[in-house]
mmCIF file of C-alpha atoms and ligand atoms in Angstrom:
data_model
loop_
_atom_site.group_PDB
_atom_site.id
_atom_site.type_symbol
_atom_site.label_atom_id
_atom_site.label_comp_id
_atom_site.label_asym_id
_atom_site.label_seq_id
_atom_site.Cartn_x
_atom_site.Cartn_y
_atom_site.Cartn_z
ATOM 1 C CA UNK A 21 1.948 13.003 -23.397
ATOM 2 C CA UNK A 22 -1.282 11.853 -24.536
ATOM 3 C CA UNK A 23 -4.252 14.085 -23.582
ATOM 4 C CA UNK A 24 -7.139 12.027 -21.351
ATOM 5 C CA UNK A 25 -10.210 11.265 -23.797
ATOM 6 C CA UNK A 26 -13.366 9.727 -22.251
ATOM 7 C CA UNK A 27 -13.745 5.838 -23.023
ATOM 8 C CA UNK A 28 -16.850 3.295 -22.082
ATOM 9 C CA UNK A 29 -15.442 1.055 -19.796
ATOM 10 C CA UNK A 30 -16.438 -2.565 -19.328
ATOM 11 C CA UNK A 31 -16.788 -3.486 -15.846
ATOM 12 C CA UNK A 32 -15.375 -6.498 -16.620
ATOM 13 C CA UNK A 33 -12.336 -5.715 -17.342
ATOM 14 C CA UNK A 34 -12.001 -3.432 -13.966
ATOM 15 C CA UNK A 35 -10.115 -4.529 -10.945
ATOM 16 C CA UNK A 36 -12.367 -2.399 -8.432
ATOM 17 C CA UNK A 37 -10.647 -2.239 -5.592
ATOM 18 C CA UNK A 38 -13.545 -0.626 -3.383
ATOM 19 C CA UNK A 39 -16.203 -3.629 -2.873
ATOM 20 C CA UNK A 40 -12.839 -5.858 -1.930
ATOM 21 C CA UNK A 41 -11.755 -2.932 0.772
ATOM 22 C CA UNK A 42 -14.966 -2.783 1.922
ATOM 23 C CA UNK A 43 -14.980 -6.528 2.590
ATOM 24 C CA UNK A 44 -11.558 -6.062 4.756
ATOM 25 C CA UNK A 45 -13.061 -2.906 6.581
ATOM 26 C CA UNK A 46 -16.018 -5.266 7.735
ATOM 27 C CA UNK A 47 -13.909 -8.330 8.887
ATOM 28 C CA UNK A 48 -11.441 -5.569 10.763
ATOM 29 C CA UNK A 49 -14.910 -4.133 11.946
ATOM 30 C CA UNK A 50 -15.650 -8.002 13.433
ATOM 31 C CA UNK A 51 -11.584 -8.583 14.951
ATOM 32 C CA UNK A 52 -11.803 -5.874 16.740
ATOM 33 C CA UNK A 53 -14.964 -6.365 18.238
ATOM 34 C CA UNK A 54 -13.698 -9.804 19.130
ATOM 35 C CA UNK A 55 -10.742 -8.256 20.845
ATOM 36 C CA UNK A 56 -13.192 -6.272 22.928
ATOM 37 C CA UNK A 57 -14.948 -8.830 23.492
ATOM 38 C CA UNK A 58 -12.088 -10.750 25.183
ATOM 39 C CA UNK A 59 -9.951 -8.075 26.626
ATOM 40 C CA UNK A 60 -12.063 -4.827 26.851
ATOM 41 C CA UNK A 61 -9.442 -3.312 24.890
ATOM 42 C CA UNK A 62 -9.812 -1.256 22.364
ATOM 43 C CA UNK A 63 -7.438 -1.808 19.066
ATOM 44 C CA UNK A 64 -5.687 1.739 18.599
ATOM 45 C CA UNK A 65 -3.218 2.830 15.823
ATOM 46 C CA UNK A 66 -1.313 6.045 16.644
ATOM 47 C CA UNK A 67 -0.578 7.725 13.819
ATOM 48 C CA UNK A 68 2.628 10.128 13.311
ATOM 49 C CA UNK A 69 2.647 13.002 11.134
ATOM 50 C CA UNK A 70 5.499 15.460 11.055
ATOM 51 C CA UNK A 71 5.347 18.977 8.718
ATOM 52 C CA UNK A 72 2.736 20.856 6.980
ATOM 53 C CA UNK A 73 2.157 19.013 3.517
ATOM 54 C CA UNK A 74 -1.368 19.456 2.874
ATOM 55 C CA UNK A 75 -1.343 15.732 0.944
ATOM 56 C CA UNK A 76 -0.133 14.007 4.071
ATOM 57 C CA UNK A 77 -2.793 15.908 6.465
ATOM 58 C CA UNK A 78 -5.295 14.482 4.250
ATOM 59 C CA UNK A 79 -3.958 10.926 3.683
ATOM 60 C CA UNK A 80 -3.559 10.556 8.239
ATOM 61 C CA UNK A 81 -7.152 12.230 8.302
ATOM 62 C CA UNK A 82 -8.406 9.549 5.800
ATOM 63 C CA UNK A 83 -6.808 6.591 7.748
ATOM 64 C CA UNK A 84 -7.744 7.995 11.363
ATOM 65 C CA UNK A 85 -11.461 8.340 9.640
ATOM 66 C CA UNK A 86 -11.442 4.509 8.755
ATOM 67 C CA UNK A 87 -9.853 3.333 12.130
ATOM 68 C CA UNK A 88 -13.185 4.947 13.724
ATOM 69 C CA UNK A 89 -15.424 3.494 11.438
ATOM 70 C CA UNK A 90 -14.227 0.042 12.415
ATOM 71 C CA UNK A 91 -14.669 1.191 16.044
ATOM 72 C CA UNK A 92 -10.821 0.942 16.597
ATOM 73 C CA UNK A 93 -9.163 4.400 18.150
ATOM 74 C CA UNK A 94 -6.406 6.453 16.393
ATOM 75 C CA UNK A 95 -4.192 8.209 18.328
ATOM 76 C CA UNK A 96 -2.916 11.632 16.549
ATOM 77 C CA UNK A 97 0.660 12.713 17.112
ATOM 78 C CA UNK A 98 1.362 16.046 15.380
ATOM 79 C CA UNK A 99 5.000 17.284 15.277
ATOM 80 C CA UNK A 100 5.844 20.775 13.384
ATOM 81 C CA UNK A 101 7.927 21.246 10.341
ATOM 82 C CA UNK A 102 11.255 21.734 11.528
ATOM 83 C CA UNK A 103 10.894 18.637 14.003
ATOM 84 C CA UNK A 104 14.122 16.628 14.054
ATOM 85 C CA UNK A 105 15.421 13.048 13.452
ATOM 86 C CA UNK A 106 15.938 12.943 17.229
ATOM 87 C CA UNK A 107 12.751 14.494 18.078
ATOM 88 C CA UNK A 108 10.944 12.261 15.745
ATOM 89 C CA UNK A 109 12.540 8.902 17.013
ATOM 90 C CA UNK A 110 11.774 9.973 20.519
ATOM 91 C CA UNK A 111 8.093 10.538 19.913
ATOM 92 C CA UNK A 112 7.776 7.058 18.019
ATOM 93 C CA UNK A 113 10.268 5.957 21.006
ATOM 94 C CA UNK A 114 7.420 6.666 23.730
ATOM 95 C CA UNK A 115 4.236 5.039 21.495
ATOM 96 C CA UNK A 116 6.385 1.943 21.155
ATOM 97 C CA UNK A 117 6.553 1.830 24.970
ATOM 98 C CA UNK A 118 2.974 2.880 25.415
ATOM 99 C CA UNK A 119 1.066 -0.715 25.784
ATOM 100 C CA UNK A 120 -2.281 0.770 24.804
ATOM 101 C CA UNK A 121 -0.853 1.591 21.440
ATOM 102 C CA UNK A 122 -0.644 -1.622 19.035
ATOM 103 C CA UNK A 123 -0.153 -0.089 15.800
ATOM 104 C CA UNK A 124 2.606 3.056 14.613
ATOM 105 C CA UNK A 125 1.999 4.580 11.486
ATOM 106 C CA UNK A 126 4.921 7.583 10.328
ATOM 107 C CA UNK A 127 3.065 9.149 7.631
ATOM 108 C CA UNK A 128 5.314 9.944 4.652
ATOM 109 C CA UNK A 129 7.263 11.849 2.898
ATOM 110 C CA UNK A 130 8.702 13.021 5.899
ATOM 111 C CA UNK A 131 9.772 16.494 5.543
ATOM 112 C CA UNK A 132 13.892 17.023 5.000
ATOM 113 C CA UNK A 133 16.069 17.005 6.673
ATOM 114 C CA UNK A 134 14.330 13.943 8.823
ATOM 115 C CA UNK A 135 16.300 11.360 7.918
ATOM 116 C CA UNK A 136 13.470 8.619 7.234
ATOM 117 C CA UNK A 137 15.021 5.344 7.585
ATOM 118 C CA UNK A 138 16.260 6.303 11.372
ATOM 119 C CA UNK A 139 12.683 7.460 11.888
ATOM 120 C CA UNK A 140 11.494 3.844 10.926
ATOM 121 C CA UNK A 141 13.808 1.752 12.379
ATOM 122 C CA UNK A 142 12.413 3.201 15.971
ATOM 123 C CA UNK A 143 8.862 0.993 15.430
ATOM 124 C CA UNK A 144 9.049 -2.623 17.154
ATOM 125 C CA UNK A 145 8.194 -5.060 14.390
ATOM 126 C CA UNK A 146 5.260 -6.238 16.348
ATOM 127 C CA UNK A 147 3.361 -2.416 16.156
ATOM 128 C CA UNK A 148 5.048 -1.853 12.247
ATOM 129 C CA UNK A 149 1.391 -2.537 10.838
ATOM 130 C CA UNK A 150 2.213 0.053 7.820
ATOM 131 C CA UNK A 151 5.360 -2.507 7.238
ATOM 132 C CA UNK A 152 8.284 0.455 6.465
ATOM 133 C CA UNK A 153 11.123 -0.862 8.760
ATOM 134 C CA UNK A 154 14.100 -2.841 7.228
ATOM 135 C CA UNK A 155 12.828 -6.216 9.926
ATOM 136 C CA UNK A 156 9.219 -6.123 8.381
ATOM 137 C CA UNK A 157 10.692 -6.354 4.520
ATOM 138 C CA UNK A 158 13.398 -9.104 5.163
ATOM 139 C CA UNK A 159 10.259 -11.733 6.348
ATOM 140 C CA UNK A 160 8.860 -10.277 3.418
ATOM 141 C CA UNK A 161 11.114 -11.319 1.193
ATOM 142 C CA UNK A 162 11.330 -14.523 2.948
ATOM 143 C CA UNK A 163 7.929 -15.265 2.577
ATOM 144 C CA UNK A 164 7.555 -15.165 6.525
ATOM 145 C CA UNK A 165 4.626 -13.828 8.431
ATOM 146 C CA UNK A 166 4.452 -9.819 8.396
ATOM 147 C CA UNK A 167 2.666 -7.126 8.726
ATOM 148 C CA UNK A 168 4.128 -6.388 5.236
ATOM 149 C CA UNK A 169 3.937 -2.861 3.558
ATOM 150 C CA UNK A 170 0.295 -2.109 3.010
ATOM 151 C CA UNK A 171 0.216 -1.057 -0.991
ATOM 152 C CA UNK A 172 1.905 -4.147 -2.452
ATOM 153 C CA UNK A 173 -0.283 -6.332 -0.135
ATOM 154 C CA UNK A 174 -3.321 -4.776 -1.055
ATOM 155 C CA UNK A 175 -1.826 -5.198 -4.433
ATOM 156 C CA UNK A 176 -1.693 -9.203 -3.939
ATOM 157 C CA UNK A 177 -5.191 -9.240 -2.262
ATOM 158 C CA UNK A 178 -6.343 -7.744 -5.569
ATOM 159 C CA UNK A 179 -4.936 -9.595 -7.312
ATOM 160 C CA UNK A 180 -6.153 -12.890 -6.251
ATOM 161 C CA UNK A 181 -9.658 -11.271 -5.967
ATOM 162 C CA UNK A 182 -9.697 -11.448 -9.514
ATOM 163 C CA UNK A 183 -7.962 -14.985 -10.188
ATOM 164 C CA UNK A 184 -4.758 -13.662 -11.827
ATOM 165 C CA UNK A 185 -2.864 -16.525 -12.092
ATOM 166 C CA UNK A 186 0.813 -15.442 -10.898
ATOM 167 C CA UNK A 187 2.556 -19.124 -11.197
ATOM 168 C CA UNK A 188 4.641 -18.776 -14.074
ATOM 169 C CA UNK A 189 3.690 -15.402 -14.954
ATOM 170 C CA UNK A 190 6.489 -12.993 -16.299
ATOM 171 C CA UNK A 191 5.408 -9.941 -14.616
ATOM 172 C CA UNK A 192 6.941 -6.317 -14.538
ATOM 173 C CA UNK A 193 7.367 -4.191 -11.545
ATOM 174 C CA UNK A 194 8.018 -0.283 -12.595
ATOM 175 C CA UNK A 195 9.383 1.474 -9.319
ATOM 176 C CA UNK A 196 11.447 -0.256 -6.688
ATOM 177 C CA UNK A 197 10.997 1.727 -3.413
ATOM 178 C CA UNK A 198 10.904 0.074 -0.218
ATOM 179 C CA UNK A 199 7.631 0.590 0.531
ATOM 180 C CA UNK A 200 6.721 -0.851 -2.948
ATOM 181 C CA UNK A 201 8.242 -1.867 -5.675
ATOM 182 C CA UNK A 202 10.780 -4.063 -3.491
ATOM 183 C CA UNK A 203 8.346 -5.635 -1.573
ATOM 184 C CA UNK A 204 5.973 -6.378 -4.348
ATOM 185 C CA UNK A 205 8.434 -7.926 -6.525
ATOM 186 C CA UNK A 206 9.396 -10.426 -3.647
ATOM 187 C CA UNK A 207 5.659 -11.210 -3.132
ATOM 188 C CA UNK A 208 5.346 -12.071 -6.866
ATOM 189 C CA UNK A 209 8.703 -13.913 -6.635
ATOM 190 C CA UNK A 210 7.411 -16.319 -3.720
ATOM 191 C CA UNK A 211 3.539 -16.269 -5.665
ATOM 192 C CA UNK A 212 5.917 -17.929 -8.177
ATOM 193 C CA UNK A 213 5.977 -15.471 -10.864
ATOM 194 C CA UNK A 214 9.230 -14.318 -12.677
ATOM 195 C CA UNK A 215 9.986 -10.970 -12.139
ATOM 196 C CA UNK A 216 11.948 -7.895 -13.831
ATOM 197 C CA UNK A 217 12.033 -4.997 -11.188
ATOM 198 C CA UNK A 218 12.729 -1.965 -13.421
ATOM 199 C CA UNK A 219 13.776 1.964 -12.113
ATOM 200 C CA UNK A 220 14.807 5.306 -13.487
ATOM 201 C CA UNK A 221 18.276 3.430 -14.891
ATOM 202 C CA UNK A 222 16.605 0.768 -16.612
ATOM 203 C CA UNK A 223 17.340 0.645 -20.007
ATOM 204 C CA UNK A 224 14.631 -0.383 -22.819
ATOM 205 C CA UNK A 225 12.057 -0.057 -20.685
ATOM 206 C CA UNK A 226 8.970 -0.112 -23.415
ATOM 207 C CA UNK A 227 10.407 -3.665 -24.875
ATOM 208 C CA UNK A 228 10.622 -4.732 -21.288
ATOM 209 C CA UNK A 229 6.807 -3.705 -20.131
ATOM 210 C CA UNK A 230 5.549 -5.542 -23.903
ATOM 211 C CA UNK A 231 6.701 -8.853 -22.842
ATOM 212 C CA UNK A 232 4.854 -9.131 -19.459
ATOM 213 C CA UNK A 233 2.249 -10.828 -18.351
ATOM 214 C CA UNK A 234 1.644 -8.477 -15.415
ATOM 215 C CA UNK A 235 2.498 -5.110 -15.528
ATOM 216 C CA UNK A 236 2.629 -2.895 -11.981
ATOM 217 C CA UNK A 237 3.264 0.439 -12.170
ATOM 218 C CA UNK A 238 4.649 2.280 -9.232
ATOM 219 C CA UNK A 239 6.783 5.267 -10.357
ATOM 220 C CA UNK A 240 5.061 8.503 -9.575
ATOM 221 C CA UNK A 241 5.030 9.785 -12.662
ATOM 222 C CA UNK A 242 1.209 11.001 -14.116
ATOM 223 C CA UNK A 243 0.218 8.398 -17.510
ATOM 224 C CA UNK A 244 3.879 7.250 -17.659
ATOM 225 C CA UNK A 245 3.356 3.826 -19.200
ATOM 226 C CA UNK A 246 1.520 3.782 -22.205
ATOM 227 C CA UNK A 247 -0.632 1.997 -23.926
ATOM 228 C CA UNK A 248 1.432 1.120 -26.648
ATOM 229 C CA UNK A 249 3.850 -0.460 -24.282
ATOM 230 C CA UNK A 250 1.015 -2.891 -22.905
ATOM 231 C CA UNK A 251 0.722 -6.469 -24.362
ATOM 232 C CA UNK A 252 -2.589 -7.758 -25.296
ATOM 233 C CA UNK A 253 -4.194 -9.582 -22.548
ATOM 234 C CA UNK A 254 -1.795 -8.145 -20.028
ATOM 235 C CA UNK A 255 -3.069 -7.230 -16.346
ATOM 236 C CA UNK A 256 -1.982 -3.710 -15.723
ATOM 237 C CA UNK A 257 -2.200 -2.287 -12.036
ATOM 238 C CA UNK A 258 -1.641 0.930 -11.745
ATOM 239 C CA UNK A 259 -0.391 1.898 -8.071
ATOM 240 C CA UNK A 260 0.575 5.538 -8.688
ATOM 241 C CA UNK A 261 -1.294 8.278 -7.214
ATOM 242 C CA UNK A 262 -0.884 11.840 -8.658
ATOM 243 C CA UNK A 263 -2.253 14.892 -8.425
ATOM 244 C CA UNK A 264 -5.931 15.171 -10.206
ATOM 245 C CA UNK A 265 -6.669 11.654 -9.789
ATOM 246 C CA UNK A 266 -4.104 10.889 -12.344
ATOM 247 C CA UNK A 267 -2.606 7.235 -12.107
ATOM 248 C CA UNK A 268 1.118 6.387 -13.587
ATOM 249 C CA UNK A 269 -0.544 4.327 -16.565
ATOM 250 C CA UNK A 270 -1.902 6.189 -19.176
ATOM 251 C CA UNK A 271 -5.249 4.580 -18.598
ATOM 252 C CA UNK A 272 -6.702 5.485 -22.159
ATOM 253 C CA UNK A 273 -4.765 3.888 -23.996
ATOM 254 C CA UNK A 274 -3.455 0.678 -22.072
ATOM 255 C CA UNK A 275 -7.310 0.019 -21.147
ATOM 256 C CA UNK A 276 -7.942 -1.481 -24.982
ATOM 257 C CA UNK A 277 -5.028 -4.073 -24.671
ATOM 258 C CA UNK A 278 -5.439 -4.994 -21.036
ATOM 259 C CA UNK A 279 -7.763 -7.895 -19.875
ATOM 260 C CA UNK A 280 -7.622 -6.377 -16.637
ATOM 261 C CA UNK A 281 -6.753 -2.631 -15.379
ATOM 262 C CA UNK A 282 -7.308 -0.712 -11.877
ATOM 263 C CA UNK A 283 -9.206 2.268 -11.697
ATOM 264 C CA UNK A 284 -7.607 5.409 -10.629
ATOM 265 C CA UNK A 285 -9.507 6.076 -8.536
ATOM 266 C CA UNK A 286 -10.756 2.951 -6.802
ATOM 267 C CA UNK A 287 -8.474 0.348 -7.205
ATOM 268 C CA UNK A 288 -4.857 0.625 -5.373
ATOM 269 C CA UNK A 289 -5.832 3.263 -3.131
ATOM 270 C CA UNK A 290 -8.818 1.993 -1.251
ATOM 271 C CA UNK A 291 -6.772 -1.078 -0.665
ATOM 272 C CA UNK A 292 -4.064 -0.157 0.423
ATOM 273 C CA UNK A 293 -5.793 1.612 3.920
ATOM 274 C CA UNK A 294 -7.497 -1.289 4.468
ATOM 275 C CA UNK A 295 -4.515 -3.539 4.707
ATOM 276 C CA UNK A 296 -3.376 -0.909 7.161
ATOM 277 C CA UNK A 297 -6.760 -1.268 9.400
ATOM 278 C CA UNK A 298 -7.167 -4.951 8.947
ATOM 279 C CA UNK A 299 -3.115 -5.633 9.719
ATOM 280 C CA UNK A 300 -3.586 -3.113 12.919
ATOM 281 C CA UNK A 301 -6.436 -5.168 14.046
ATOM 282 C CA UNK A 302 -4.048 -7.849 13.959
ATOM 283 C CA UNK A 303 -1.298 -6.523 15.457
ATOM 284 C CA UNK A 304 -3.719 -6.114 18.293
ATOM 285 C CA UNK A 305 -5.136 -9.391 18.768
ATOM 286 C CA UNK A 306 -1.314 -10.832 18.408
ATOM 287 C CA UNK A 307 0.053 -8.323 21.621
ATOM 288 C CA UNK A 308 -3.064 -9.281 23.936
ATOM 289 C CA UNK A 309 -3.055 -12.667 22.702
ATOM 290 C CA UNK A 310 -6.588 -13.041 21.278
ATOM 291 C CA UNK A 311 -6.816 -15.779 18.926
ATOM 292 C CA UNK A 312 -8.762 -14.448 15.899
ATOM 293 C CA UNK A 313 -9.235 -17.983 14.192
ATOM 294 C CA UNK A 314 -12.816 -18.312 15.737
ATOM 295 C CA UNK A 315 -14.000 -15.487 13.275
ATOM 296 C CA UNK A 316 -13.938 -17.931 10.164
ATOM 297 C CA UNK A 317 -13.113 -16.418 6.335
ATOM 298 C CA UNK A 318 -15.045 -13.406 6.740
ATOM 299 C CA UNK A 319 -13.183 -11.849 9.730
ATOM 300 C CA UNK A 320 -10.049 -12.542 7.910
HETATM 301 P P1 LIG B 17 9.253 6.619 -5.010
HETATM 302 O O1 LIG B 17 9.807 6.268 -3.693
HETATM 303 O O2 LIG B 17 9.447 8.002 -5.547
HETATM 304 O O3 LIG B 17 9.841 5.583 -6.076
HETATM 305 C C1 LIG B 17 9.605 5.736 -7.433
HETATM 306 C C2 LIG B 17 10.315 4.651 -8.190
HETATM 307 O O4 LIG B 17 10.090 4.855 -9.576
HETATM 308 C C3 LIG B 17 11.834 4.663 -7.986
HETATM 309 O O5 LIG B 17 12.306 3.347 -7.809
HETATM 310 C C4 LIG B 17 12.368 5.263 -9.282
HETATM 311 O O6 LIG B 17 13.612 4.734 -9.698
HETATM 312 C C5 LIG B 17 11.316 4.803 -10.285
HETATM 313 N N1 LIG B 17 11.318 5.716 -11.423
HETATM 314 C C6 LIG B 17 11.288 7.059 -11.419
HETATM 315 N N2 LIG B 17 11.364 7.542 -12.675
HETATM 316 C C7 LIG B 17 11.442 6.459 -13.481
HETATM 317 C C8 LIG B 17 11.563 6.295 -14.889
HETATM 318 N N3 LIG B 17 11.617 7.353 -15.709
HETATM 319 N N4 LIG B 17 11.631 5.043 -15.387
HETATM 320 C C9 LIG B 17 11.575 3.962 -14.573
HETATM 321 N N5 LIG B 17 11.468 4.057 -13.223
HETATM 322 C C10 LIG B 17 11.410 5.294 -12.697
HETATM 323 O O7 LIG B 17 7.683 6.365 -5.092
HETATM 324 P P2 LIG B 17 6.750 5.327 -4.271
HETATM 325 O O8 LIG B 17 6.573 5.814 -2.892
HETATM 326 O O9 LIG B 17 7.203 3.936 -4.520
HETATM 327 O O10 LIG B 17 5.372 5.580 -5.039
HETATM 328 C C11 LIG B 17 5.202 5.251 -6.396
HETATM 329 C C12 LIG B 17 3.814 5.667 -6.836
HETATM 330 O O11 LIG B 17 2.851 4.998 -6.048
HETATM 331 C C13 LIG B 17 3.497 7.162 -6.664
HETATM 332 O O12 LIG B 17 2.622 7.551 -7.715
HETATM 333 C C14 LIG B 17 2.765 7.226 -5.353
HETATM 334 O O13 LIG B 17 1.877 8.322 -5.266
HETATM 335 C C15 LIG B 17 2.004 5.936 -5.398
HETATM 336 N N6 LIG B 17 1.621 5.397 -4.081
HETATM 337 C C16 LIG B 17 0.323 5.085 -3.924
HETATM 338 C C17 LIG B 17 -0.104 4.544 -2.738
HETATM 339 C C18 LIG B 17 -1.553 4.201 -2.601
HETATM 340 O O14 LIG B 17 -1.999 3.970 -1.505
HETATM 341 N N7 LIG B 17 -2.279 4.126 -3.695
HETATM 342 C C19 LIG B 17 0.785 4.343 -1.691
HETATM 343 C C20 LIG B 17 2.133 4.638 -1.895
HETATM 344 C C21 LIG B 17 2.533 5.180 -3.095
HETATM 345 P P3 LIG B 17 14.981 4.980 -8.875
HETATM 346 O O15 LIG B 17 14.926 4.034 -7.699
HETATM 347 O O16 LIG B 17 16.039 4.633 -9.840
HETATM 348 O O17 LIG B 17 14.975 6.411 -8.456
#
């Protein structure tokens, strides 16, 4: 594995994903202030985390920090390690009842032996605003309205911040988790662009990555795809998140051949929360029937 050396990086050639967040943050900021406005309810994601992983704690903390800075209210629902699939599902059972609840987020990994896809089957479509259940991903794949998992979304939004043209693109997926990979490659599929979704059994996978257009990594693997693997003038997003900052693209070395890279740090991350906020905020407006339309392009 190559070691990290420092490189001078062109801003240009950045896909920031912080000034874009920010820009979501501020139009959830203004929906939910119109919901207020109309109902004199406040917008409220309750969020679910189950175990002692330190990683979680501070990923719920993060999002339950945002949701007050956009003047929504979190909700915090704190089950011990040992919790069970029953337990879990009856907890997520009672917030999907509770009417003053319009968004459920089940932080994971949930710990073993929950058995995770039970747990997310038990949020209503209409309050799945972190888009895990099974409902949520067949509209995505459809190309129907969704509240549609929050890091390929964010992915999209970035993507189209920066003009990447995705019609007739060959572009790469690494990673094909439900919450990610999957997705994604559907919402490049219906942006038009022809996609190879690769995983741990794909064979070739270096000749594969060289031939795309866009590359997305999403493995969870620290530096995994290298720079060597990278095209010239290929847009590489890098949506893994390891531990020391450390993306799943070996950011050294595929920043010289990209024409566009994200920042790990600061470019999947940031937007992938404020998908979560901004599709909560909707999720809102949709269950007390506040039309958000009046708010124009900068609400949205
Ligand atoms: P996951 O559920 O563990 O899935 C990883 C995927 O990578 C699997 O499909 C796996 O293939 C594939 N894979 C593993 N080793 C591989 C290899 N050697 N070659 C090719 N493919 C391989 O992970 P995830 O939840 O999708 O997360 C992926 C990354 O994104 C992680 O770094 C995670 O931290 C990050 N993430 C970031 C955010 C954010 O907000 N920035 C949010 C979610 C996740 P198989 O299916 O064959 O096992």
């Amino acid at each position: 594995m190559n070691e990290p050396r420092t490189i001078v990086t062109n801003p240009a050639k950045l896909m920031d994903g912080r000034p874009l967040a920010r820009r979501l943050l501020d139009g959830a900021r203004a929906k939910v202030e119109a919901i207020r406005a109309a109902t004199g309810v406040t917008p409220t994601l309750a969020t679910v985390l189950v175990g002692d992983d330190r990683a979680s704690a501070v990923y719920v903390r993060m999002k339950r920090r945002r949701c007050e800075e956009v003047g929504m209210k979190s909700v915090a629902v704190e089950l011990p390690q040992g919790t069970t699939t029953d337990e879990l599902v009856a907890e997520i059972r009672k917030l999907a009842a509770d009417p003053t609840v319009h968004g459920i987020l089940v932080q994971h990994p949930v710990p073993a032996p929950i058995d995770k896809r039970v747990a997310f089957e038990a949020i209503p479509i209409e309050k799945d605003v972190d888009g895990v259940t099974s409902a949520t991903l067949g509209r995505v794949i459809l190309g129907l309205p969704a509240f549609a998992s929050c890091t390929p979304k964010g992915i999209m939004r970035l993507l189209a911040e920066y003009r990447v043209q995705l019609d007739g693109a060959y572009a790469v997926v690494i990673g094909r988790s439900p919450i990610l990979g999957r997705p994604l490659a559907s919402m490049l599929i219906n942006a038009h662009a022809t996609v190879t979704l690769c995983h741990s059994r794909t064979r070739s996978l270096p000749s594969i990555v060289r031939n795309a257009d866009v590359v997305i990594a999403a493995v969870g693997h620290p530096r995994f795809v290298q720079g060597g693997w990278i095209k010239t003038g290929a847009v590489v997003v890098d949506a893994g998140y390891n531990e020391g900052n450390v993306g799943d693209v070996d950011f050294e070395g595929a920043y010289e051949p990209a024409s566009l890279i994200t920042p790990v740090p600061g470019g999947v991350g940031p937007m992938t929360i404020a998908t979560l906020i901004d599709q909560t905020a909707d999720a809102a407006a949709l269950q007390l029937g506040v039309r958000l339309d009046a708010l124009g392009a900068a609400g949205r």
